[in-house]
């Protein structure tokens, strides 16, 4: 994760075979969209990013493939604390520039640029690019997500929520909608608005009842509210789906300790 992962990726990327054609083809665009969705699934498992890179390799368009690599590097650059490793941002910009040299006026390629600026703290540059791209398409899923990142970087919750809701509406697929809903819940969580986070998580779980991570995160929110019984319920659901989920196992032990004094541990956990 973060700098360590990016340092491993950079030499490997230079050895991989990429499409030769300099054209921005329709097939290349479709493959690019599939790869972006794959990269967006990344949380901690590098295999997810490897799968995205292999998808970009199947493209017939070098500019789209290079832009895909740039986006994948952005995902890899995220550290556990939410910051971004500069080496990853620099590498992402280099790969994006390769794409832009071949196809300078492709909206779907250029939309990666504001993310790089936002995560680099270059918010003025990000705003300029966002304004330009929105003059072309102000309802594009990834541009709306860039706006989310832009306002979150400034700690402005109300603005971020506005763009979250727009991105949810603009999502083309259920996985995209689910992803943004979960991120909205996480945003509320970071701002300590746990009741709002829980409501959003419940909406997301409606579409993904087998998502252990969602159940675990909702358990955390209930914990923060002091509702340990509901936290335990969500924790059990998470572990039923993925019995080795590290965070959920830690939560199970914390809940047992918390509830023992109230005589609830045996009823809730069977021990």
Short mmCIF file of C-alpha atoms in Angstrom, two decimals:
data_model
loop_
_atom_site.label_atom_id
_atom_site.label_comp_id
_atom_site.label_asym_id
_atom_site.label_seq_id
_atom_site.Cartn_x
_atom_site.Cartn_y
_atom_site.Cartn_z
CA UNK A 1 0.00 0.00 0.00
CA UNK A 2 1.21 3.51 -0.79
CA UNK A 3 4.87 4.21 -1.42
CA UNK A 4 6.05 0.63 -0.89
CA UNK A 5 3.55 -0.71 -3.44
CA UNK A 6 4.28 2.01 -5.99
CA UNK A 7 8.02 1.41 -5.74
CA UNK A 8 7.38 -2.22 -6.67
CA UNK A 9 5.04 -1.30 -9.50
CA UNK A 10 7.16 1.25 -11.35
CA UNK A 11 9.89 -1.10 -12.68
CA UNK A 12 7.29 -3.76 -13.47
CA UNK A 13 5.20 -1.31 -15.49
CA UNK A 14 8.20 -0.42 -17.64
CA UNK A 15 8.71 -4.10 -18.49
CA UNK A 16 5.09 -4.83 -19.38
CA UNK A 17 3.89 -4.92 -22.98
CA UNK A 18 1.52 -2.08 -23.86
CA UNK A 19 -0.51 -1.39 -27.01
CA UNK A 20 1.45 0.19 -29.86
CA UNK A 21 -1.32 2.05 -31.69
CA UNK A 22 -1.31 5.81 -30.97
CA UNK A 23 -5.00 6.09 -31.83
CA UNK A 24 -7.72 6.63 -29.21
CA UNK A 25 -10.09 3.94 -30.46
CA UNK A 26 -13.63 3.07 -29.41
CA UNK A 27 -12.51 -0.40 -28.30
CA UNK A 28 -9.73 1.22 -26.32
CA UNK A 29 -12.25 3.45 -24.56
CA UNK A 30 -14.48 0.52 -23.63
CA UNK A 31 -11.54 -1.51 -22.29
CA UNK A 32 -10.39 1.59 -20.40
CA UNK A 33 -13.76 1.92 -18.66
CA UNK A 34 -13.65 -1.74 -17.58
CA UNK A 35 -10.14 -1.28 -16.19
CA UNK A 36 -11.08 1.87 -14.28
CA UNK A 37 -13.92 0.02 -12.58
CA UNK A 38 -11.52 -2.76 -11.63
CA UNK A 39 -9.01 -0.29 -10.18
CA UNK A 40 -11.78 1.38 -8.18
CA UNK A 41 -12.38 -1.92 -6.38
CA UNK A 42 -8.91 -1.71 -4.82
CA UNK A 43 -8.69 -1.37 -1.06
CA UNK A 44 -5.70 -3.39 0.17
CA UNK A 45 -5.26 -6.35 -2.21
CA UNK A 46 -2.66 -5.56 -4.94
CA UNK A 47 -4.10 -8.36 -7.08
CA UNK A 48 -7.02 -6.04 -7.86
CA UNK A 49 -4.63 -3.52 -9.39
CA UNK A 50 -2.80 -6.27 -11.27
CA UNK A 51 -6.10 -7.34 -12.82
CA UNK A 52 -6.81 -3.75 -13.90
CA UNK A 53 -3.37 -3.43 -15.50
CA UNK A 54 -3.86 -6.68 -17.40
CA UNK A 55 -7.16 -5.34 -18.69
CA UNK A 56 -5.45 -2.19 -19.96
CA UNK A 57 -2.89 -4.41 -21.72
CA UNK A 58 -5.68 -5.92 -23.82
CA UNK A 59 -6.54 -2.52 -25.28
CA UNK A 60 -5.75 -1.62 -28.88
CA UNK A 61 -5.05 1.99 -27.87
CA UNK A 62 -1.81 3.14 -26.27
CA UNK A 63 -3.18 6.49 -24.98
CA UNK A 64 -6.08 4.83 -23.19
CA UNK A 65 -3.75 2.17 -21.77
CA UNK A 66 -1.31 4.81 -20.48
CA UNK A 67 -4.14 6.77 -18.87
CA UNK A 68 -5.32 3.55 -17.26
CA UNK A 69 -1.86 2.98 -15.80
CA UNK A 70 -1.91 6.54 -14.43
CA UNK A 71 -5.23 5.93 -12.71
CA UNK A 72 -4.02 2.61 -11.29
CA UNK A 73 -0.93 4.30 -9.87
CA UNK A 74 -3.20 6.84 -8.16
CA UNK A 75 -5.05 4.02 -6.44
CA UNK A 76 -1.80 2.34 -5.42
CA UNK A 77 -0.37 5.59 -4.02
CA UNK A 78 -2.97 5.90 -1.26
CA UNK A 79 -1.49 5.32 2.19
CA UNK A 80 -3.34 3.84 5.16
CA UNK A 81 -3.83 7.31 6.66
CA UNK A 82 -5.54 8.59 3.50
CA UNK A 83 -2.58 10.58 2.21
CA UNK A 84 -0.91 9.88 -1.13
CA UNK A 85 2.71 8.93 -1.72
CA UNK A 86 4.39 11.60 -3.85
CA UNK A 87 6.31 8.99 -5.82
CA UNK A 88 2.99 7.52 -6.94
CA UNK A 89 1.55 10.89 -7.90
CA UNK A 90 4.67 11.74 -9.90
CA UNK A 91 4.57 8.41 -11.71
CA UNK A 92 0.84 8.80 -12.41
CA UNK A 93 1.43 12.22 -13.97
CA UNK A 94 4.24 10.83 -16.13
CA UNK A 95 2.01 8.08 -17.50
CA UNK A 96 -0.87 10.49 -18.03
CA UNK A 97 1.40 12.81 -19.99
CA UNK A 98 2.33 9.88 -22.24
CA UNK A 99 -1.36 9.46 -22.98
CA UNK A 100 -1.95 13.17 -23.52
CA UNK A 101 0.97 13.49 -25.91
CA UNK A 102 -0.72 10.97 -28.19
CA UNK A 103 -4.32 12.08 -27.62
CA UNK A 104 -4.43 15.56 -26.06
CA UNK A 105 -8.14 16.25 -26.43
CA UNK A 106 -9.80 13.09 -25.10
CA UNK A 107 -12.13 13.91 -22.22
CA UNK A 108 -11.97 10.45 -20.63
CA UNK A 109 -8.17 10.63 -20.53
CA UNK A 110 -7.93 14.19 -19.28
CA UNK A 111 -10.33 13.52 -16.42
CA UNK A 112 -7.51 11.71 -14.58
CA UNK A 113 -5.56 14.98 -14.29
CA UNK A 114 -7.64 16.74 -11.60
CA UNK A 115 -7.35 13.69 -9.32
CA UNK A 116 -3.55 13.93 -9.49
CA UNK A 117 -3.63 17.63 -8.65
CA UNK A 118 -6.10 17.17 -5.80
CA UNK A 119 -4.11 14.40 -4.16
CA UNK A 120 -0.94 16.50 -4.62
CA UNK A 121 -2.53 19.46 -2.83
CA UNK A 122 -2.53 21.55 -6.02
CA UNK A 123 -6.13 22.63 -5.60
CA UNK A 124 -5.92 25.75 -7.78
CA UNK A 125 -4.67 23.68 -10.71
CA UNK A 126 -7.36 21.08 -10.04
CA UNK A 127 -10.05 23.77 -10.07
CA UNK A 128 -8.90 25.10 -13.43
CA UNK A 129 -8.95 21.64 -15.01
CA UNK A 130 -12.31 20.76 -13.44
CA UNK A 131 -13.87 23.99 -14.72
CA UNK A 132 -12.61 23.24 -18.22
CA UNK A 133 -13.79 19.62 -18.21
CA UNK A 134 -17.18 20.56 -16.78
CA UNK A 135 -17.66 23.00 -19.64
CA UNK A 136 -17.61 19.89 -21.85
CA UNK A 137 -19.56 17.47 -19.61
CA UNK A 138 -20.73 18.54 -16.16
CA UNK A 139 -22.42 15.24 -15.30
CA UNK A 140 -19.65 12.73 -15.98
CA UNK A 141 -19.31 10.12 -13.22
CA UNK A 142 -15.57 10.55 -12.76
CA UNK A 143 -15.69 14.33 -12.88
CA UNK A 144 -18.32 14.28 -10.15
CA UNK A 145 -16.06 12.01 -8.12
CA UNK A 146 -13.18 14.42 -8.66
CA UNK A 147 -15.39 17.19 -7.27
CA UNK A 148 -16.01 15.00 -4.20
CA UNK A 149 -12.26 14.63 -3.69
CA UNK A 150 -11.73 18.36 -4.24
CA UNK A 151 -14.18 19.43 -1.54
CA UNK A 152 -13.19 16.69 0.89
CA UNK A 153 -9.60 17.83 0.61
CA UNK A 154 -10.79 21.19 1.95
CA UNK A 155 -12.85 19.61 4.71
CA UNK A 156 -16.15 20.98 3.36
CA UNK A 157 -18.69 18.28 4.14
CA UNK A 158 -21.81 19.96 2.75
CA UNK A 159 -20.17 20.58 -0.62
CA UNK A 160 -18.81 17.02 -0.74
CA UNK A 161 -22.23 15.54 0.04
CA UNK A 162 -23.78 17.54 -2.81
CA UNK A 163 -21.33 15.97 -5.26
CA UNK A 164 -21.71 12.52 -3.71
CA UNK A 165 -25.43 12.64 -4.40
CA UNK A 166 -24.84 13.76 -7.97
CA UNK A 167 -22.31 10.98 -8.52
CA UNK A 168 -24.75 8.39 -7.17
CA UNK A 169 -27.35 9.60 -9.68
CA UNK A 170 -24.82 9.61 -12.53
CA UNK A 171 -23.49 6.10 -11.82
CA UNK A 172 -24.13 3.82 -14.79
CA UNK A 173 -23.96 0.51 -12.93
CA UNK A 174 -24.97 -0.90 -9.56
CA UNK A 175 -21.31 -1.47 -8.54
CA UNK A 176 -20.54 2.20 -9.29
CA UNK A 177 -23.56 3.35 -7.30
CA UNK A 178 -22.67 1.04 -4.41
CA UNK A 179 -19.08 2.26 -4.41
CA UNK A 180 -20.09 5.92 -4.14
CA UNK A 181 -22.71 5.17 -1.49
CA UNK A 182 -20.13 3.44 0.63
CA UNK A 183 -17.70 6.32 0.16
CA UNK A 184 -20.45 8.74 1.22
CA UNK A 185 -20.98 6.68 4.37
CA UNK A 186 -17.24 6.75 5.01
CA UNK A 187 -17.27 10.52 4.54
CA UNK A 188 -19.97 10.93 7.18
CA UNK A 189 -17.98 8.58 9.42
CA UNK A 190 -14.81 10.66 9.10
CA UNK A 191 -16.77 13.76 10.09
CA UNK A 192 -18.18 11.84 13.09
CA UNK A 193 -21.74 11.91 11.78
CA UNK A 194 -22.34 8.28 12.62
CA UNK A 195 -26.12 8.16 12.38
CA UNK A 196 -25.98 9.57 8.86
CA UNK A 197 -23.22 7.11 7.99
CA UNK A 198 -25.34 4.19 9.18
CA UNK A 199 -28.31 5.27 7.05
CA UNK A 200 -26.11 5.40 3.96
CA UNK A 201 -24.52 2.03 4.75
CA UNK A 202 -28.00 0.51 5.10
CA UNK A 203 -28.90 1.76 1.62
CA UNK A 204 -25.71 0.27 0.21
CA UNK A 205 -26.21 -3.07 1.98
CA UNK A 206 -29.61 -3.33 0.33
CA UNK A 207 -27.70 -3.91 -2.93
CA UNK A 208 -24.84 -5.92 -1.40
CA UNK A 209 -26.01 -8.00 1.55
CA UNK A 210 -22.92 -10.23 1.20
CA UNK A 211 -20.40 -7.38 1.55
CA UNK A 212 -18.47 -8.15 4.74
CA UNK A 213 -16.66 -4.82 4.66
CA UNK A 214 -19.91 -2.86 4.69
CA UNK A 215 -21.26 -4.82 7.65
CA UNK A 216 -18.00 -4.29 9.53
CA UNK A 217 -17.93 -0.56 8.86
CA UNK A 218 -21.53 -0.24 10.03
CA UNK A 219 -20.53 -2.15 13.18
CA UNK A 220 -17.85 0.47 13.79
CA UNK A 221 -20.39 3.27 13.42
CA UNK A 222 -22.74 1.66 15.93
CA UNK A 223 -19.78 1.22 18.29
CA UNK A 224 -19.03 4.94 18.09
CA UNK A 225 -22.68 5.64 18.98
CA UNK A 226 -22.47 3.31 21.98
CA UNK A 227 -25.09 0.94 20.52
CA UNK A 228 -23.16 -2.22 21.23
CA UNK A 229 -26.00 -4.64 20.53
CA UNK A 230 -26.42 -3.36 16.97
CA UNK A 231 -22.64 -3.28 16.61
CA UNK A 232 -22.56 -6.94 17.62
CA UNK A 233 -25.32 -7.82 15.15
CA UNK A 234 -23.40 -6.20 12.27
CA UNK A 235 -20.18 -7.81 13.46
CA UNK A 236 -21.78 -11.27 13.36
CA UNK A 237 -23.03 -10.63 9.82
CA UNK A 238 -19.56 -9.53 8.71
CA UNK A 239 -17.88 -12.62 10.17
CA UNK A 240 -20.52 -14.96 8.79
CA UNK A 241 -19.60 -13.71 5.31
CA UNK A 242 -15.83 -13.52 5.88
CA UNK A 243 -14.71 -15.30 9.01
CA UNK A 244 -11.11 -14.12 8.76
CA UNK A 245 -11.79 -10.40 8.31
CA UNK A 246 -9.12 -8.90 10.62
CA UNK A 247 -10.99 -5.76 11.63
CA UNK A 248 -14.17 -7.68 12.35
CA UNK A 249 -12.28 -10.20 14.51
CA UNK A 250 -10.81 -7.36 16.55
CA UNK A 251 -14.26 -5.82 16.87
CA UNK A 252 -15.68 -9.14 18.06
CA UNK A 253 -13.17 -9.29 20.91
CA UNK A 254 -13.75 -5.64 21.83
CA UNK A 255 -17.50 -6.17 21.88
CA UNK A 256 -17.23 -9.28 24.03
CA UNK A 257 -15.19 -7.34 26.58
CA UNK A 258 -17.57 -4.37 26.46
CA UNK A 259 -20.70 -6.48 26.85
CA UNK A 260 -19.52 -8.95 29.47
CA UNK A 261 -20.32 -6.56 32.29
CA UNK A 262 -23.91 -6.29 31.08
CA UNK A 263 -24.41 -10.03 30.76
CA UNK A 264 -24.99 -9.74 27.01
CA UNK A 265 -21.85 -11.41 25.71
CA UNK A 266 -23.13 -14.98 25.92
CA UNK A 267 -26.43 -14.13 24.25
CA UNK A 268 -24.87 -12.14 21.44
CA UNK A 269 -21.76 -14.22 20.74
CA UNK A 270 -22.61 -17.62 22.14
CA UNK A 271 -19.71 -17.67 24.59
#
